[in-house]
Amino acid sequence: MKIKSPKYEERKIFSPEEIKKLYEKSSPLQLIILHLCYGCGLRRNEASELNIKDIDLENCLMYIKKGKGKNEG
């Protein structure tokens, strides 16, 4: 019995020039979100679920409630 492995679509990776254009055309709020996602390694859904109460500036902590795989923590 042969089991076929699932097929994955190849993800698009932005070129440095495309990233530069993205930053140039972003609003100040979008820039903050881009920096937050890139600097903290957040996925799109993790960033969209983030609330101000999830950020502890005093202790430099951020709480991600629903990470990849729907894990809490």
mmCIF file with all atom_site columns, C-alpha atoms in Angstrom:
data_model
loop_
_atom_site.group_PDB
_atom_site.id
_atom_site.type_symbol
_atom_site.label_atom_id
_atom_site.label_alt_id
_atom_site.label_comp_id
_atom_site.label_asym_id
_atom_site.label_entity_id
_atom_site.label_seq_id
_atom_site.pdbx_PDB_ins_code
_atom_site.Cartn_x
_atom_site.Cartn_y
_atom_site.Cartn_z
_atom_site.occupancy
_atom_site.B_iso_or_equiv
_atom_site.pdbx_formal_charge
_atom_site.auth_seq_id
_atom_site.auth_comp_id
_atom_site.auth_asym_id
_atom_site.auth_atom_id
_atom_site.pdbx_PDB_model_num
ATOM 1  C CA . MET A 1 1  ? 0.000  0.000  0.000  1.00 0.00 ? 1  MET A CA 1
ATOM 2  C CA . LYS A 1 2  ? 1.402  3.374  -0.998 1.00 0.00 ? 2  LYS A CA 1
ATOM 3  C CA . ILE A 1 3  ? 0.489  6.503  0.869  1.00 0.00 ? 3  ILE A CA 1
ATOM 4  C CA . LYS A 1 4  ? 0.817  9.773  -0.961 1.00 0.00 ? 4  LYS A CA 1
ATOM 5  C CA . SER A 1 5  ? 2.293  12.646 0.956  1.00 0.00 ? 5  SER A CA 1
ATOM 6  C CA . PRO A 1 6  ? 0.252  15.848 1.005  1.00 0.00 ? 6  PRO A CA 1
ATOM 7  C CA . LYS A 1 7  ? 1.115  18.446 -1.602 1.00 0.00 ? 7  LYS A CA 1
ATOM 8  C CA . TYR A 1 8  ? 2.114  21.849 -0.381 1.00 0.00 ? 8  TYR A CA 1
ATOM 9  C CA . GLU A 1 9  ? 2.098  25.003 -2.404 1.00 0.00 ? 9  GLU A CA 1
ATOM 10 C CA . GLU A 1 10 ? 5.431  26.726 -2.492 1.00 0.00 ? 10 GLU A CA 1
ATOM 11 C CA . ARG A 1 11 ? 5.295  29.928 -0.486 1.00 0.00 ? 11 ARG A CA 1
ATOM 12 C CA . LYS A 1 12 ? 6.210  33.207 -2.069 1.00 0.00 ? 12 LYS A CA 1
ATOM 13 C CA . ILE A 1 13 ? 9.252  34.801 -0.517 1.00 0.00 ? 13 ILE A CA 1
ATOM 14 C CA . PHE A 1 14 ? 9.537  38.538 -1.004 1.00 0.00 ? 14 PHE A CA 1
ATOM 15 C CA . SER A 1 15 ? 12.692 39.915 -2.540 1.00 0.00 ? 15 SER A CA 1
ATOM 16 C CA . PRO A 1 16 ? 14.550 42.680 -0.685 1.00 0.00 ? 16 PRO A CA 1
ATOM 17 C CA . GLU A 1 17 ? 13.185 45.171 -3.250 1.00 0.00 ? 17 GLU A CA 1
ATOM 18 C CA . GLU A 1 18 ? 9.595  44.004 -2.654 1.00 0.00 ? 18 GLU A CA 1
ATOM 19 C CA . ILE A 1 19 ? 10.064 44.327 1.108  1.00 0.00 ? 19 ILE A CA 1
ATOM 20 C CA . LYS A 1 20 ? 11.438 47.846 0.634  1.00 0.00 ? 20 LYS A CA 1
ATOM 21 C CA . LYS A 1 21 ? 8.354  48.799 -1.428 1.00 0.00 ? 21 LYS A CA 1
ATOM 22 C CA . LEU A 1 22 ? 6.052  47.278 1.189  1.00 0.00 ? 22 LEU A CA 1
ATOM 23 C CA . TYR A 1 23 ? 7.605  49.432 3.917  1.00 0.00 ? 23 TYR A CA 1
ATOM 24 C CA . GLU A 1 24 ? 7.595  52.562 1.727  1.00 0.00 ? 24 GLU A CA 1
ATOM 25 C CA . LYS A 1 25 ? 3.872  52.264 0.950  1.00 0.00 ? 25 LYS A CA 1
ATOM 26 C CA . SER A 1 26 ? 2.771  51.395 4.501  1.00 0.00 ? 26 SER A CA 1
ATOM 27 C CA . SER A 1 27 ? 0.984  53.786 6.832  1.00 0.00 ? 27 SER A CA 1
ATOM 28 C CA . PRO A 1 28 ? 2.505  54.491 10.274 1.00 0.00 ? 28 PRO A CA 1
ATOM 29 C CA . LEU A 1 29 ? 0.139  51.963 11.880 1.00 0.00 ? 29 LEU A CA 1
ATOM 30 C CA . GLN A 1 30 ? 0.966  49.342 9.257  1.00 0.00 ? 30 GLN A CA 1
ATOM 31 C CA . LEU A 1 31 ? 4.677  49.929 9.897  1.00 0.00 ? 31 LEU A CA 1
ATOM 32 C CA . ILE A 1 32 ? 4.191  49.240 13.600 1.00 0.00 ? 32 ILE A CA 1
ATOM 33 C CA . ILE A 1 33 ? 2.365  46.009 12.779 1.00 0.00 ? 33 ILE A CA 1
ATOM 34 C CA . LEU A 1 34 ? 5.053  44.957 10.281 1.00 0.00 ? 34 LEU A CA 1
ATOM 35 C CA . HIS A 1 35 ? 7.827  45.609 12.805 1.00 0.00 ? 35 HIS A CA 1
ATOM 36 C CA . LEU A 1 36 ? 5.933  43.752 15.520 1.00 0.00 ? 36 LEU A CA 1
ATOM 37 C CA . CYS A 1 37 ? 5.289  40.704 13.330 1.00 0.00 ? 37 CYS A CA 1
ATOM 38 C CA . TYR A 1 38 ? 8.817  40.580 11.952 1.00 0.00 ? 38 TYR A CA 1
ATOM 39 C CA . GLY A 1 39 ? 10.593 41.336 15.228 1.00 0.00 ? 39 GLY A CA 1
ATOM 40 C CA . CYS A 1 40 ? 8.556  38.876 17.297 1.00 0.00 ? 40 CYS A CA 1
ATOM 41 C CA . GLY A 1 41 ? 8.028  36.230 14.639 1.00 0.00 ? 41 GLY A CA 1
ATOM 42 C CA . LEU A 1 42 ? 4.248  36.564 14.801 1.00 0.00 ? 42 LEU A CA 1
ATOM 43 C CA . ARG A 1 43 ? 2.026  34.837 12.313 1.00 0.00 ? 43 ARG A CA 1
ATOM 44 C CA . ARG A 1 44 ? -0.863 36.723 10.713 1.00 0.00 ? 44 ARG A CA 1
ATOM 45 C CA . ASN A 1 45 ? -3.508 35.195 12.991 1.00 0.00 ? 45 ASN A CA 1
ATOM 46 C CA . GLU A 1 46 ? -1.396 35.701 16.122 1.00 0.00 ? 46 GLU A CA 1
ATOM 47 C CA . ALA A 1 47 ? -1.029 39.393 15.300 1.00 0.00 ? 47 ALA A CA 1
ATOM 48 C CA . SER A 1 48 ? -4.730 39.832 14.538 1.00 0.00 ? 48 SER A CA 1
ATOM 49 C CA . GLU A 1 49 ? -5.722 38.280 17.888 1.00 0.00 ? 49 GLU A CA 1
ATOM 50 C CA . LEU A 1 50 ? -3.341 40.495 19.890 1.00 0.00 ? 50 LEU A CA 1
ATOM 51 C CA . ASN A 1 51 ? -4.854 42.951 22.390 1.00 0.00 ? 51 ASN A CA 1
ATOM 52 C CA . ILE A 1 52 ? -3.192 45.785 24.293 1.00 0.00 ? 52 ILE A CA 1
ATOM 53 C CA . LYS A 1 53 ? -3.614 43.823 27.545 1.00 0.00 ? 53 LYS A CA 1
ATOM 54 C CA . ASP A 1 54 ? -1.462 41.043 26.034 1.00 0.00 ? 54 ASP A CA 1
ATOM 55 C CA . ILE A 1 55 ? 1.593  43.330 26.065 1.00 0.00 ? 55 ILE A CA 1
ATOM 56 C CA . ASP A 1 56 ? 3.504  43.809 29.330 1.00 0.00 ? 56 ASP A CA 1
ATOM 57 C CA . LEU A 1 57 ? 5.863  46.743 28.695 1.00 0.00 ? 57 LEU A CA 1
ATOM 58 C CA . GLU A 1 58 ? 7.334  46.695 32.221 1.00 0.00 ? 58 GLU A CA 1
ATOM 59 C CA . ASN A 1 59 ? 8.609  43.133 31.846 1.00 0.00 ? 59 ASN A CA 1
ATOM 60 C CA . CYS A 1 60 ? 9.063  43.202 28.049 1.00 0.00 ? 60 CYS A CA 1
ATOM 61 C CA . LEU A 1 61 ? 6.622  40.316 27.570 1.00 0.00 ? 61 LEU A CA 1
ATOM 62 C CA . MET A 1 62 ? 3.913  39.589 25.061 1.00 0.00 ? 62 MET A CA 1
ATOM 63 C CA . TYR A 1 63 ? 1.292  36.903 25.580 1.00 0.00 ? 63 TYR A CA 1
ATOM 64 C CA . ILE A 1 64 ? 0.112  34.986 22.514 1.00 0.00 ? 64 ILE A CA 1
ATOM 65 C CA . LYS A 1 65 ? -3.228 33.405 23.352 1.00 0.00 ? 65 LYS A CA 1
ATOM 66 C CA . LYS A 1 66 ? -3.759 31.307 20.226 1.00 0.00 ? 66 LYS A CA 1
ATOM 67 C CA . GLY A 1 67 ? -0.582 30.202 18.504 1.00 0.00 ? 67 GLY A CA 1
ATOM 68 C CA . LYS A 1 68 ? -0.012 27.774 15.653 1.00 0.00 ? 68 LYS A CA 1
ATOM 69 C CA . GLY A 1 69 ? -2.040 24.619 16.105 1.00 0.00 ? 69 GLY A CA 1
ATOM 70 C CA . LYS A 1 70 ? -4.564 26.488 18.254 1.00 0.00 ? 70 LYS A CA 1
ATOM 71 C CA . ASN A 1 71 ? -2.393 25.983 21.343 1.00 0.00 ? 71 ASN A CA 1
ATOM 72 C CA . GLU A 1 72 ? -2.825 28.438 24.169 1.00 0.00 ? 72 GLU A CA 1
ATOM 73 C CA . GLY A 1 73 ? 0.213  29.912 25.826 1.00 0.00 ? 73 GLY A CA 1
#
